[in-house]
Coordinates of C-alpha atoms in Angstrom, one line a residue:
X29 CA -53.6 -26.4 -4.2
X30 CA -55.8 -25.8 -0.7
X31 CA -53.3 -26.1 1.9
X32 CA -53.6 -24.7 5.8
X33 CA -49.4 -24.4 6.2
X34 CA -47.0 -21.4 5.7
X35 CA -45.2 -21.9 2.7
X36 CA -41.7 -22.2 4.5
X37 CA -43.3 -25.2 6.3
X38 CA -44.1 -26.9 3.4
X39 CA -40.7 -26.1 2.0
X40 CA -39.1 -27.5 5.2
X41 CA -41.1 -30.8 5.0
X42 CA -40.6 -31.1 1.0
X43 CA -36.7 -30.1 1.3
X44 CA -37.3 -27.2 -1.7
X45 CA -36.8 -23.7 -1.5
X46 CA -40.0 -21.5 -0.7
X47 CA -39.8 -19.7 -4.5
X48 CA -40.4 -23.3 -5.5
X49 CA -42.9 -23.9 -3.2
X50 CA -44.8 -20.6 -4.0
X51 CA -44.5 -21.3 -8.1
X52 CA -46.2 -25.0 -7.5
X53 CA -48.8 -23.8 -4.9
X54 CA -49.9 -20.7 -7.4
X55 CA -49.9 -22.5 -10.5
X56 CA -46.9 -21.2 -12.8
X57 CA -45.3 -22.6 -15.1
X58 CA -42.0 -24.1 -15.1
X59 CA -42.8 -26.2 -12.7
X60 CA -42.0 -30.4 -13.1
X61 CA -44.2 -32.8 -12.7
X62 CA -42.1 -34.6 -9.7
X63 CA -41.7 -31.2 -7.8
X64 CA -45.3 -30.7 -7.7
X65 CA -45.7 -34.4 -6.5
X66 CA -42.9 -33.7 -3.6
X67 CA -45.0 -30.4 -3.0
X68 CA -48.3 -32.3 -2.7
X69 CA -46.7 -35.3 -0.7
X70 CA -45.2 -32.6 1.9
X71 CA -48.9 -31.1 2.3
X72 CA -50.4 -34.3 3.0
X73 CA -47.5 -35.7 5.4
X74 CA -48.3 -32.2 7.4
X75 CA -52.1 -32.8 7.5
X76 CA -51.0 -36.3 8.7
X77 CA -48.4 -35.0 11.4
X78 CA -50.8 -32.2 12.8
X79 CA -53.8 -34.7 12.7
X80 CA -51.4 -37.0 14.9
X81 CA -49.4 -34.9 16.9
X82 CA -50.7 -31.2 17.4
X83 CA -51.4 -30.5 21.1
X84 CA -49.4 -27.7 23.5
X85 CA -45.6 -27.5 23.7
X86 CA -42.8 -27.1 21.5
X87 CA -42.9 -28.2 18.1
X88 CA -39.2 -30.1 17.1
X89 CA -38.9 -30.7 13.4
X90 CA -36.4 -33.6 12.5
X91 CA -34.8 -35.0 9.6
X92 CA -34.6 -38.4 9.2
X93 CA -32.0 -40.0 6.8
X94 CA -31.2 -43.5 5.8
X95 CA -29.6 -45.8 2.5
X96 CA -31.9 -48.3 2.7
X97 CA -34.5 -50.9 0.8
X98 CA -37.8 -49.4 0.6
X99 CA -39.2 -52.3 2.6
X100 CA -37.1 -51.0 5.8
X101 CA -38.0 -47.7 5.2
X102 CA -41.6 -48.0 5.2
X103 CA -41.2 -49.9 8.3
X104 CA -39.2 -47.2 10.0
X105 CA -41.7 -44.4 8.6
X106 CA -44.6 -46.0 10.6
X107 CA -42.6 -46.2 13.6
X108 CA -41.7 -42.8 13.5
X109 CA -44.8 -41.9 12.9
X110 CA -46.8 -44.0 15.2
X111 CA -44.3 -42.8 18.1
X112 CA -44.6 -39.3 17.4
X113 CA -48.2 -38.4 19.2
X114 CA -46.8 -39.9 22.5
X115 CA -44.6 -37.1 23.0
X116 CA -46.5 -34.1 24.5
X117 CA -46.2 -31.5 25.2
X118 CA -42.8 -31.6 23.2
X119 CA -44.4 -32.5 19.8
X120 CA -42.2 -33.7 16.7
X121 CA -42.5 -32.7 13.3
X122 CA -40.4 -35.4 10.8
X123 CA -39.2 -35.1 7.3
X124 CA -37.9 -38.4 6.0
X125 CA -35.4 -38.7 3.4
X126 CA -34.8 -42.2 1.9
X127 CA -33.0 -43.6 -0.8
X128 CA -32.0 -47.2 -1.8
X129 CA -28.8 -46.5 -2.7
X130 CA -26.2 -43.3 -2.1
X131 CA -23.3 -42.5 -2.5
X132 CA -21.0 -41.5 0.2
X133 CA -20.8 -37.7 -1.6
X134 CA -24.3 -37.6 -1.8
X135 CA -25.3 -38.4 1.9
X136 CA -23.0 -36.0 2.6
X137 CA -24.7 -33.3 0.9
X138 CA -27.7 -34.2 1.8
X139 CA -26.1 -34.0 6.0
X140 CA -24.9 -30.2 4.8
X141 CA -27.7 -29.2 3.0
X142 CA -30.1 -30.0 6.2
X143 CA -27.8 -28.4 8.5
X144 CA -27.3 -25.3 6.9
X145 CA -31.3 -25.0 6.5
X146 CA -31.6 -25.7 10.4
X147 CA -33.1 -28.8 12.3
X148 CA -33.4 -29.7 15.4
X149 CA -31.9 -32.9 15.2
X150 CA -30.9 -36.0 12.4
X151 CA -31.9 -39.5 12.4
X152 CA -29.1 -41.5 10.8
X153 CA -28.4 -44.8 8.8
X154 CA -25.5 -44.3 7.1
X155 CA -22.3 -46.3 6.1
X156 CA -19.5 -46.1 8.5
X157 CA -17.1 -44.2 6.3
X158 CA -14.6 -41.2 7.2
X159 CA -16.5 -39.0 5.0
X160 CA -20.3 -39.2 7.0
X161 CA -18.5 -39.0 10.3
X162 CA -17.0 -35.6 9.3
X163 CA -20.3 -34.6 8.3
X164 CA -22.0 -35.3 11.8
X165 CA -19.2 -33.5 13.2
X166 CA -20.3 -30.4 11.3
X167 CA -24.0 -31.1 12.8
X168 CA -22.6 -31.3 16.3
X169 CA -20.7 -28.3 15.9
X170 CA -24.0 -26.4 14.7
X171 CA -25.6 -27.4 17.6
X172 CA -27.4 -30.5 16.0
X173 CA -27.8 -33.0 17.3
X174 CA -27.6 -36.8 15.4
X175 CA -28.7 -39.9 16.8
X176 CA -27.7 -43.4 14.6
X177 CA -30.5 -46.1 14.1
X178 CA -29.7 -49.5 13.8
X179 CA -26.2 -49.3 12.6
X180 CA -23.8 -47.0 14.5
X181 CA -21.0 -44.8 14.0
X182 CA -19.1 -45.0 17.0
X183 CA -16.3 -43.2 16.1
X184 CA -18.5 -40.0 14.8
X185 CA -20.0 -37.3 17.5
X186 CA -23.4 -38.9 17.4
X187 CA -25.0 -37.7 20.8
X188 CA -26.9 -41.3 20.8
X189 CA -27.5 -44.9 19.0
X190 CA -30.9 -46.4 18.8
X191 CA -31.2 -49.8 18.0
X192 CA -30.3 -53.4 18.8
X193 CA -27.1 -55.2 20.1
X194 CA -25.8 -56.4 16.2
X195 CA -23.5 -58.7 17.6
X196 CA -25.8 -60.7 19.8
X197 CA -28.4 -60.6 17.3
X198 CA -25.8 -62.2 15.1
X199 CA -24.7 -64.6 17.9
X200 CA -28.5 -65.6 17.9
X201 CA -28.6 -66.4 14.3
X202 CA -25.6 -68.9 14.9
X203 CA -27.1 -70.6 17.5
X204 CA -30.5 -70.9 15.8
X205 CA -28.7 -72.7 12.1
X206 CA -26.2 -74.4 14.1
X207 CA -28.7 -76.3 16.1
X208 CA -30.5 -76.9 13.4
X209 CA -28.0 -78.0 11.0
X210 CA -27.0 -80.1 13.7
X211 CA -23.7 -82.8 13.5
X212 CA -24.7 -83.4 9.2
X213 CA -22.8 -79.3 9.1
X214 CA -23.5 -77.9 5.8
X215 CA -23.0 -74.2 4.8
X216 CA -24.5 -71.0 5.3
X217 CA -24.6 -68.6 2.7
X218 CA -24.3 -65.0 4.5
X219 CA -25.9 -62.3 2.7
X220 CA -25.0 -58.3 3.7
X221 CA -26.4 -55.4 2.2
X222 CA -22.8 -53.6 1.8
X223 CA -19.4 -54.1 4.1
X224 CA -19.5 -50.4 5.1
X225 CA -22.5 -50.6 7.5
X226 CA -21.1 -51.2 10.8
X227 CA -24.3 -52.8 12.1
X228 CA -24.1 -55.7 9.6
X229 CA -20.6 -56.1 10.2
X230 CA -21.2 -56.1 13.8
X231 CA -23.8 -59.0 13.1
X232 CA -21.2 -61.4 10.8
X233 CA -18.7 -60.9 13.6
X234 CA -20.9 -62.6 16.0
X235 CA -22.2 -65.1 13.8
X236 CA -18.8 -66.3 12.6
X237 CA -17.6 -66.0 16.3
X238 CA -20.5 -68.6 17.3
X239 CA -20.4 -70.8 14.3
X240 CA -16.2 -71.1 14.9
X241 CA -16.8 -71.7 18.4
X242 CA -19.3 -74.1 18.8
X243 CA -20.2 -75.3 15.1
X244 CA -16.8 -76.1 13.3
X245 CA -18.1 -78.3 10.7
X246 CA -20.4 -75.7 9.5
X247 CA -19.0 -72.9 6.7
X248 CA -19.8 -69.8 5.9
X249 CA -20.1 -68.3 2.3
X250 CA -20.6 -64.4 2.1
X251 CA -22.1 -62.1 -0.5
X252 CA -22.2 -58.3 -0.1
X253 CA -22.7 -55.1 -2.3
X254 CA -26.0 -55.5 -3.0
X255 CA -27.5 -53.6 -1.4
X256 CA -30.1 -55.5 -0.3
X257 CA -32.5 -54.8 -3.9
X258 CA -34.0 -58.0 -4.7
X259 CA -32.3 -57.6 -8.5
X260 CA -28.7 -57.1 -7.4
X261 CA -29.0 -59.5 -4.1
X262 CA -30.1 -62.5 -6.6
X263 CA -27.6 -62.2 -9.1
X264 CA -25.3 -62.8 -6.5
X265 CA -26.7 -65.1 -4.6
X266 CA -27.1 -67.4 -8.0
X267 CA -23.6 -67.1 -8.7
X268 CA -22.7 -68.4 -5.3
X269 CA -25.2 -70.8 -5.3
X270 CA -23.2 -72.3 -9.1
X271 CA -20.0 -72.5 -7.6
X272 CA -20.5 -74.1 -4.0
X273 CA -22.9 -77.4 -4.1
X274 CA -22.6 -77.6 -0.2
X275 CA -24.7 -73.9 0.8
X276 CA -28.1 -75.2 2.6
X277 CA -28.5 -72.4 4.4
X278 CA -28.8 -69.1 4.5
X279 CA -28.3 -66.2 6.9
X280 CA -30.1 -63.1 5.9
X281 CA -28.6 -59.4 7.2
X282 CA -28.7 -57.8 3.7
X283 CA -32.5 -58.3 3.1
X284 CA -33.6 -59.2 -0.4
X285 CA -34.8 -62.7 0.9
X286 CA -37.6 -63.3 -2.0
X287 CA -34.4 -62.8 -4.7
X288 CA -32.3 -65.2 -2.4
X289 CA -35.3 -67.9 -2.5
X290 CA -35.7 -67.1 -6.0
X291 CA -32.3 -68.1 -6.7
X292 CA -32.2 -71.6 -4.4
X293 CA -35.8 -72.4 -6.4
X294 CA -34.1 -71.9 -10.2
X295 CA -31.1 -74.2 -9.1
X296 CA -33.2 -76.9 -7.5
X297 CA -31.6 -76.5 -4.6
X298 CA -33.5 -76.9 -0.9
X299 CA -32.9 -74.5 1.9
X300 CA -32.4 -75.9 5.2
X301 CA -33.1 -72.9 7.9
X302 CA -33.1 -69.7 6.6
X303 CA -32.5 -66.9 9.1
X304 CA -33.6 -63.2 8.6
X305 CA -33.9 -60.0 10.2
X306 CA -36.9 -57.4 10.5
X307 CA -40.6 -58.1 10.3
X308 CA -41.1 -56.1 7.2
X309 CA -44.1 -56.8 4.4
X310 CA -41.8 -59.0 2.7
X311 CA -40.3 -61.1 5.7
X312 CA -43.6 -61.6 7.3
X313 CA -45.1 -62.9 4.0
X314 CA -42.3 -65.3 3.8
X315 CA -42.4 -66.5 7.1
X316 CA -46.3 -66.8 6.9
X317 CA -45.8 -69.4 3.9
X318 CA -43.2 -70.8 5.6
X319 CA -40.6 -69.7 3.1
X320 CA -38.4 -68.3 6.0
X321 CA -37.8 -70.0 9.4
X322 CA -37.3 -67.8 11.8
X323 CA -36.9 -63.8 11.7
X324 CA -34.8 -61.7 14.3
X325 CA -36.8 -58.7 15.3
X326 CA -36.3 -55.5 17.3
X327 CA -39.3 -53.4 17.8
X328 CA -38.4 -50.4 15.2
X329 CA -41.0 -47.8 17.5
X330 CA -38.7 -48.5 20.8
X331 CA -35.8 -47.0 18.7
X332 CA -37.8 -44.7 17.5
X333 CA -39.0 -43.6 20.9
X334 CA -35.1 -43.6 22.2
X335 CA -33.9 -41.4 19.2
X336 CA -37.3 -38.5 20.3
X337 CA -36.0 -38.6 23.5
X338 CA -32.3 -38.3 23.0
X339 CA -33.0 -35.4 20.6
X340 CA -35.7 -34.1 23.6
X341 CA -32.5 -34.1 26.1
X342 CA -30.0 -32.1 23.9
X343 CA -32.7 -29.8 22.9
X344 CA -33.1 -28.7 26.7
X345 CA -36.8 -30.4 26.8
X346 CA -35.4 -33.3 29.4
X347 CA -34.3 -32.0 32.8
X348 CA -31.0 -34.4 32.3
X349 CA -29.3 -36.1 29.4
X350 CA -30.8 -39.2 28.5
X351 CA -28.8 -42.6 27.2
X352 CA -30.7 -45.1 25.2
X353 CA -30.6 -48.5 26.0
X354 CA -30.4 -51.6 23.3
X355 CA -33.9 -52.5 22.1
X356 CA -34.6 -56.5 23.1
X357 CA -33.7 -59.1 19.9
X358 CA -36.9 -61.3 19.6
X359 CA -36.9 -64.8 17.7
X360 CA -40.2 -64.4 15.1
X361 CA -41.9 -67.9 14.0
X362 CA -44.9 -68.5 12.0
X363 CA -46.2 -69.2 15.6
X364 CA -45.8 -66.2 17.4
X365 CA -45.3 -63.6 14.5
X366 CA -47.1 -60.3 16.3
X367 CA -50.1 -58.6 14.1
X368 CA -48.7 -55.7 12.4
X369 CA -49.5 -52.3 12.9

Protein backbone atom coordinates (compact mmCIF):
# COMPACT_ATOMS: atom_id res chain seq x y z
CA UNK A 1 0.00 0.00 0.00
CA UNK A 2 2.19 3.28 -1.40
CA UNK A 3 1.89 5.69 1.18
CA UNK A 4 4.35 8.98 1.81
CA UNK A 5 3.32 9.22 5.93
CA UNK A 6 5.12 7.67 9.03
CA UNK A 7 3.24 4.92 10.20
CA UNK A 8 2.29 6.63 13.69
CA UNK A 9 0.67 9.30 11.43
CA UNK A 10 -1.44 7.08 9.82
CA UNK A 11 -2.27 5.45 13.11
CA UNK A 12 -3.11 8.83 14.60
CA UNK A 13 -5.45 9.78 11.66
CA UNK A 14 -7.06 6.05 11.57
CA UNK A 15 -7.41 5.91 15.55
CA UNK A 16 -5.44 2.21 15.43
CA UNK A 17 -2.45 1.25 17.06
CA UNK A 18 0.91 1.45 14.79
CA UNK A 19 1.28 -2.71 15.06
CA UNK A 20 -1.96 -2.58 13.23
CA UNK A 21 -1.05 -0.11 10.97
CA UNK A 22 2.36 -1.82 10.15
CA UNK A 23 0.41 -5.53 9.66
CA UNK A 24 -2.14 -3.79 6.98
CA UNK A 25 0.49 -1.58 5.26
CA UNK A 26 2.94 -4.94 4.83
CA UNK A 27 0.42 -7.25 3.89
CA UNK A 28 -0.02 -9.96 6.83
CA UNK A 29 -2.50 -11.72 7.61
CA UNK A 30 -4.92 -11.41 10.20
CA UNK A 31 -5.88 -8.42 9.20
CA UNK A 32 -10.07 -7.50 8.58
CA UNK A 33 -11.31 -6.30 5.84
CA UNK A 34 -12.82 -2.96 7.62
CA UNK A 35 -9.32 -2.23 9.26
CA UNK A 36 -7.68 -2.14 6.08
CA UNK A 37 -10.47 0.11 4.70
CA UNK A 38 -9.97 2.57 7.94
CA UNK A 39 -6.13 2.19 7.02
CA UNK A 40 -6.68 3.12 3.39
CA UNK A 41 -9.29 5.91 4.26
CA UNK A 42 -6.65 7.55 6.81
CA UNK A 43 -3.98 7.54 3.87
CA UNK A 44 -6.16 9.27 1.53
CA UNK A 45 -7.63 11.84 4.15
CA UNK A 46 -3.68 12.76 4.80
CA UNK A 47 -2.92 13.05 1.03
CA UNK A 48 -6.09 15.28 1.09
CA UNK A 49 -4.96 17.41 4.29
CA UNK A 50 -1.31 17.91 3.08
CA UNK A 51 -2.61 18.68 -0.51
CA UNK A 52 -4.85 21.48 1.32
CA UNK A 53 -3.02 22.56 4.15
CA UNK A 54 0.91 21.98 4.14
CA UNK A 55 2.81 25.22 4.18
CA UNK A 56 5.35 26.64 7.18
CA UNK A 57 4.30 26.69 10.83
CA UNK A 58 3.06 24.32 13.34
CA UNK A 59 1.17 21.46 12.47
CA UNK A 60 -2.04 20.95 15.26
CA UNK A 61 -3.78 17.70 14.89
CA UNK A 62 -7.40 17.66 16.27
CA UNK A 63 -10.02 15.33 16.91
CA UNK A 64 -13.28 15.95 15.96
CA UNK A 65 -16.27 14.11 17.69
CA UNK A 66 -19.97 14.24 17.24
CA UNK A 67 -23.53 11.77 17.58
CA UNK A 68 -24.92 12.85 14.66
CA UNK A 69 -26.91 11.90 11.16
CA UNK A 70 -24.61 11.31 8.46
CA UNK A 71 -26.10 14.20 6.55
CA UNK A 72 -24.78 16.74 9.31
CA UNK A 73 -21.62 15.22 9.45
CA UNK A 74 -20.77 15.35 5.96
CA UNK A 75 -21.72 18.93 6.09
CA UNK A 76 -19.48 19.66 9.07
CA UNK A 77 -16.45 17.50 7.39
CA UNK A 78 -16.43 19.93 4.44
CA UNK A 79 -16.40 22.85 6.63
CA UNK A 80 -13.64 21.63 8.56
CA UNK A 81 -11.95 20.88 5.79
CA UNK A 82 -12.59 23.82 3.59
CA UNK A 83 -11.46 26.08 6.71
CA UNK A 84 -8.40 24.29 7.42
CA UNK A 85 -5.94 25.89 4.50
CA UNK A 86 -6.76 29.36 5.77
CA UNK A 87 -4.84 28.89 8.81
CA UNK A 88 -1.06 29.45 8.09
CA UNK A 89 1.37 29.33 9.23
CA UNK A 90 -0.42 27.38 12.21
CA UNK A 91 -1.70 24.51 9.90
CA UNK A 92 -4.38 21.88 11.26
CA UNK A 93 -4.42 18.29 10.83
CA UNK A 94 -8.19 16.71 11.63
CA UNK A 95 -9.32 13.29 12.48
CA UNK A 96 -13.12 13.00 12.50
CA UNK A 97 -14.99 10.62 14.43
CA UNK A 98 -18.69 10.19 13.71
CA UNK A 99 -21.41 8.04 14.64
CA UNK A 100 -25.19 8.21 14.38
CA UNK A 101 -25.94 7.02 17.44
CA UNK A 102 -23.70 6.58 20.93
CA UNK A 103 -24.05 5.78 23.84
CA UNK A 104 -23.14 8.04 26.75
CA UNK A 105 -20.34 5.09 27.85
CA UNK A 106 -19.17 4.95 24.49
CA UNK A 107 -18.44 8.76 23.82
CA UNK A 108 -16.89 8.61 26.85
CA UNK A 109 -14.35 6.18 25.79
CA UNK A 110 -13.92 7.40 22.87
CA UNK A 111 -13.07 11.29 24.91
CA UNK A 112 -10.43 8.93 27.06
CA UNK A 113 -9.13 6.98 24.54
CA UNK A 114 -8.11 10.39 22.46
CA UNK A 115 -6.76 11.93 25.42
CA UNK A 116 -4.60 9.48 26.58
CA UNK A 117 -3.06 9.12 22.89
CA UNK A 118 -2.49 13.06 22.89
CA UNK A 119 -4.27 15.85 20.76
CA UNK A 120 -4.06 19.06 20.59
CA UNK A 121 -7.53 19.83 21.05
CA UNK A 122 -11.38 18.11 20.61
CA UNK A 123 -14.24 19.29 18.63
CA UNK A 124 -17.43 18.29 20.48
CA UNK A 125 -21.18 17.43 19.82
CA UNK A 126 -22.24 15.55 22.47
CA UNK A 127 -25.38 15.10 24.79
CA UNK A 128 -25.45 17.31 27.83
CA UNK A 129 -25.13 14.50 30.34
CA UNK A 130 -22.96 14.41 33.72
CA UNK A 131 -21.00 11.63 32.32
CA UNK A 132 -19.41 13.71 28.99
CA UNK A 133 -18.86 16.74 31.14
CA UNK A 134 -16.58 14.64 33.44
CA UNK A 135 -14.90 13.50 30.48
CA UNK A 136 -13.94 17.06 29.17
CA UNK A 137 -12.86 17.84 32.52
CA UNK A 138 -10.27 15.05 32.25
CA UNK A 139 -9.19 16.75 28.76
CA UNK A 140 -8.81 20.12 30.43
CA UNK A 141 -6.88 18.79 33.07
CA UNK A 142 -4.42 17.09 30.42
CA UNK A 143 -4.01 20.29 28.96
CA UNK A 144 -6.65 19.78 26.14
CA UNK A 145 -8.36 21.71 25.17
CA UNK A 146 -12.44 21.11 23.91
CA UNK A 147 -14.39 23.48 22.11
CA UNK A 148 -18.47 22.46 21.69
CA UNK A 149 -20.15 22.90 18.19
CA UNK A 150 -23.58 23.69 17.86
CA UNK A 151 -24.89 22.32 21.03
CA UNK A 152 -23.11 23.34 24.25
CA UNK A 153 -22.20 22.12 27.47
CA UNK A 154 -22.07 24.97 29.61
CA UNK A 155 -21.70 23.44 32.68
CA UNK A 156 -18.45 21.34 31.43
CA UNK A 157 -14.76 23.04 31.24
CA UNK A 158 -15.11 23.54 27.49
CA UNK A 159 -12.58 26.47 26.80
CA UNK A 160 -15.08 27.64 23.91
CA UNK A 161 -18.67 27.05 22.03
CA UNK A 162 -18.91 27.50 18.31
CA UNK A 163 -22.17 27.76 16.90
CA UNK A 164 -25.43 29.66 16.72
CA UNK A 165 -27.72 31.39 19.32
CA UNK A 166 -30.39 28.01 19.68
CA UNK A 167 -32.77 29.96 21.36
CA UNK A 168 -33.19 32.72 18.88
CA UNK A 169 -32.96 30.37 16.13
CA UNK A 170 -35.95 28.80 17.81
CA UNK A 171 -37.65 32.12 18.46
CA UNK A 172 -37.29 32.57 14.55
CA UNK A 173 -38.95 29.40 13.73
CA UNK A 174 -42.05 30.68 15.86
CA UNK A 175 -42.37 33.77 14.31
CA UNK A 176 -41.98 32.25 10.79
CA UNK A 177 -45.20 29.32 11.47
CA UNK A 178 -47.04 31.63 13.48
CA UNK A 179 -47.28 34.25 10.85
CA UNK A 180 -48.08 31.88 8.63
CA UNK A 181 -50.56 29.91 10.28
CA UNK A 182 -52.04 33.09 11.02
CA UNK A 183 -55.54 33.66 13.25
CA UNK A 184 -56.98 29.80 11.56
CA UNK A 185 -54.01 28.32 14.59
CA UNK A 186 -53.46 24.74 13.97
CA UNK A 187 -50.55 22.63 15.42
CA UNK A 188 -47.01 22.15 15.01
CA UNK A 189 -45.56 19.00 15.35
CA UNK A 190 -41.91 19.56 16.97
CA UNK A 191 -39.51 17.01 16.05
CA UNK A 192 -35.89 16.70 18.27
CA UNK A 193 -33.31 14.43 17.64
CA UNK A 194 -32.95 13.40 21.53
CA UNK A 195 -33.88 15.58 24.92
CA UNK A 196 -30.23 15.41 26.04
CA UNK A 197 -28.70 17.85 23.43
CA UNK A 198 -28.82 21.13 25.06
CA UNK A 199 -28.81 22.98 21.67
CA UNK A 200 -32.16 21.43 20.65
CA UNK A 201 -33.60 22.06 23.91
CA UNK A 202 -32.36 25.48 23.85
CA UNK A 203 -34.29 25.85 20.42
CA UNK A 204 -37.92 24.25 21.85
CA UNK A 205 -37.49 26.76 24.68
CA UNK A 206 -37.59 29.57 22.39
CA UNK A 207 -40.12 28.34 20.11
CA UNK A 208 -42.62 27.43 22.76
CA UNK A 209 -41.67 30.86 24.48
CA UNK A 210 -42.82 32.68 21.10
CA UNK A 211 -45.62 30.56 20.19
CA UNK A 212 -47.11 31.09 24.04
CA UNK A 213 -46.49 34.61 23.81
CA UNK A 214 -47.65 35.82 20.76
CA UNK A 215 -49.56 32.73 19.06
CA UNK A 216 -51.87 31.12 21.78
CA UNK A 217 -54.15 29.44 19.52
CA UNK A 218 -51.48 27.52 18.01
CA UNK A 219 -50.24 23.98 19.86
CA UNK A 220 -47.36 22.22 19.89
CA UNK A 221 -46.97 18.32 19.66
CA UNK A 222 -43.37 17.01 20.32
CA UNK A 223 -41.47 13.81 19.29
CA UNK A 224 -37.89 13.03 20.37
CA UNK A 225 -35.54 9.91 20.60
CA UNK A 226 -35.02 9.52 17.31
CA UNK A 227 -32.29 10.49 16.66
CA UNK A 228 -32.87 12.14 13.74
CA UNK A 229 -32.47 8.64 11.22
CA UNK A 230 -35.10 8.90 8.75
CA UNK A 231 -36.42 5.10 9.99
CA UNK A 232 -36.85 5.91 13.72
CA UNK A 233 -37.93 9.81 13.09
CA UNK A 234 -40.94 8.37 10.77
CA UNK A 235 -42.26 5.89 12.92
CA UNK A 236 -42.76 8.43 15.28
CA UNK A 237 -43.87 10.98 13.44
CA UNK A 238 -46.79 8.50 11.99
CA UNK A 239 -47.85 7.67 15.27
CA UNK A 240 -48.34 11.20 16.19
CA UNK A 241 -49.74 12.06 13.06
CA UNK A 242 -52.77 8.84 13.99
CA UNK A 243 -53.56 10.27 17.17
CA UNK A 244 -53.81 14.17 16.63
CA UNK A 245 -55.97 15.25 13.35
CA UNK A 246 -55.17 18.99 14.06
CA UNK A 247 -50.87 18.78 13.33
CA UNK A 248 -50.38 21.07 10.01
CA UNK A 249 -47.27 21.87 10.69
CA UNK A 250 -44.16 20.91 11.45
CA UNK A 251 -41.04 22.29 13.11
CA UNK A 252 -37.95 20.45 12.29
CA UNK A 253 -34.74 20.48 15.01
CA UNK A 254 -34.22 16.65 14.94
CA UNK A 255 -33.63 16.40 11.07
CA UNK A 256 -35.05 13.31 9.35
CA UNK A 257 -37.48 15.67 7.33
CA UNK A 258 -37.90 13.24 4.11
CA UNK A 259 -39.28 10.45 6.90
CA UNK A 260 -41.47 13.24 8.50
CA UNK A 261 -42.93 14.10 4.74
CA UNK A 262 -43.02 10.55 4.18
CA UNK A 263 -45.34 10.12 7.00
CA UNK A 264 -47.79 13.39 6.31
CA UNK A 265 -47.92 11.83 2.44
CA UNK A 266 -49.12 8.08 3.68
CA UNK A 267 -51.87 9.73 5.92
CA UNK A 268 -53.14 12.10 3.32
CA UNK A 269 -52.46 14.70 5.36
CA UNK A 270 -51.14 18.36 3.96
CA UNK A 271 -48.40 20.31 5.58
CA UNK A 272 -48.80 23.89 6.05
CA UNK A 273 -45.17 25.48 6.63
CA UNK A 274 -42.65 23.29 7.50
CA UNK A 275 -39.59 24.77 9.29
CA UNK A 276 -36.11 23.16 9.24
CA UNK A 277 -32.65 23.61 10.19
CA UNK A 278 -29.26 23.22 8.13
CA UNK A 279 -28.66 23.38 4.50
CA UNK A 280 -27.65 19.79 4.18
CA UNK A 281 -28.09 17.49 0.81
CA UNK A 282 -31.26 16.41 2.04
CA UNK A 283 -32.75 19.96 3.21
CA UNK A 284 -31.74 21.66 0.17
CA UNK A 285 -33.28 19.00 -2.10
CA UNK A 286 -36.48 19.48 -0.24
CA UNK A 287 -36.57 23.03 -0.27
CA UNK A 288 -35.60 23.00 -4.07
CA UNK A 289 -38.94 20.99 -4.75
CA UNK A 290 -40.63 22.95 -2.50
CA UNK A 291 -41.18 20.13 -0.09
CA UNK A 292 -39.83 22.38 2.81
CA UNK A 293 -40.57 26.10 3.32
CA UNK A 294 -38.07 27.68 4.82
CA UNK A 295 -34.68 26.39 6.39
CA UNK A 296 -32.71 28.09 9.38
CA UNK A 297 -29.06 28.19 8.53
CA UNK A 298 -25.76 29.10 10.20
CA UNK A 299 -22.73 28.94 8.08
CA UNK A 300 -21.09 25.51 9.49
CA UNK A 301 -17.23 26.97 8.16
CA UNK A 302 -17.69 30.21 10.56
CA UNK A 303 -17.91 27.74 13.47
CA UNK A 304 -15.52 25.96 12.09
CA UNK A 305 -13.12 28.82 11.79
CA UNK A 306 -14.08 29.98 15.60
CA UNK A 307 -13.34 26.35 17.02
CA UNK A 308 -9.31 26.66 14.85
CA UNK A 309 -8.94 29.66 16.44
CA UNK A 310 -9.99 28.98 19.97
CA UNK A 311 -7.87 25.83 19.91
CA UNK A 312 -4.98 28.32 18.19
CA UNK A 313 -5.28 30.63 21.46
CA UNK A 314 -4.90 27.79 24.18
CA UNK A 315 -2.23 26.25 22.22
CA UNK A 316 -0.08 29.54 22.67
CA UNK A 317 -0.29 30.26 18.71
CA UNK A 318 -2.60 33.57 19.45
CA UNK A 319 -0.90 36.32 21.29
CA UNK A 320 -4.27 36.58 23.67
CA UNK A 321 -7.22 34.28 24.31
CA UNK A 322 -9.75 34.45 21.88
CA UNK A 323 -13.82 34.20 22.55
CA UNK A 324 -16.01 33.08 19.74
CA UNK A 325 -18.92 34.94 18.87
CA UNK A 326 -22.50 33.34 17.77
CA UNK A 327 -22.47 32.62 14.03
CA UNK A 328 -25.56 34.79 12.22
CA UNK A 329 -29.12 32.53 11.93
CA UNK A 330 -30.09 33.11 8.16
CA UNK A 331 -33.83 32.34 6.80
CA UNK A 332 -33.14 29.85 3.53
CA UNK A 333 -36.03 30.01 0.75
CA UNK A 334 -36.09 28.37 -2.55
CA UNK A 335 -35.32 32.05 -3.54
CA UNK A 336 -32.21 32.78 -2.03
CA UNK A 337 -30.84 29.20 -1.08
CA UNK A 338 -26.79 29.94 -1.55
CA UNK A 339 -24.90 27.45 -4.16
CA UNK A 340 -23.23 24.82 -2.18
CA UNK A 341 -19.74 24.30 -1.81
Amino acid sequence: MAHLFLVKDIAFQAGLSTATVDRVLNGRPGVRRQTEMRVKAAIAELEKQQAGTMGSGRMLAIDIVMETPQRFSDAVRAAFEAEMATFLPGVFRCRFHFAEVMKPAELVQLLDRIRLRGTHGIVLKAPDVAEVAAAVARADAAGIPVVTLVTDLPNSARIAYAGADNRAAGETAAYLIGEFLGSDGGKVLVTLSSGRFRGEEEREIGFRRVIRARYPDIGITEISEGHGTDAATGTLAAAALAVDPAINAVYSIGGGNRAVLAAFDMAKRPVGVFVAHDLDADNRALLAARRIGFVLHHDLRTDARSAFRAIMSRATALPRAVTPSLSTVEIVTPYNMPAAD
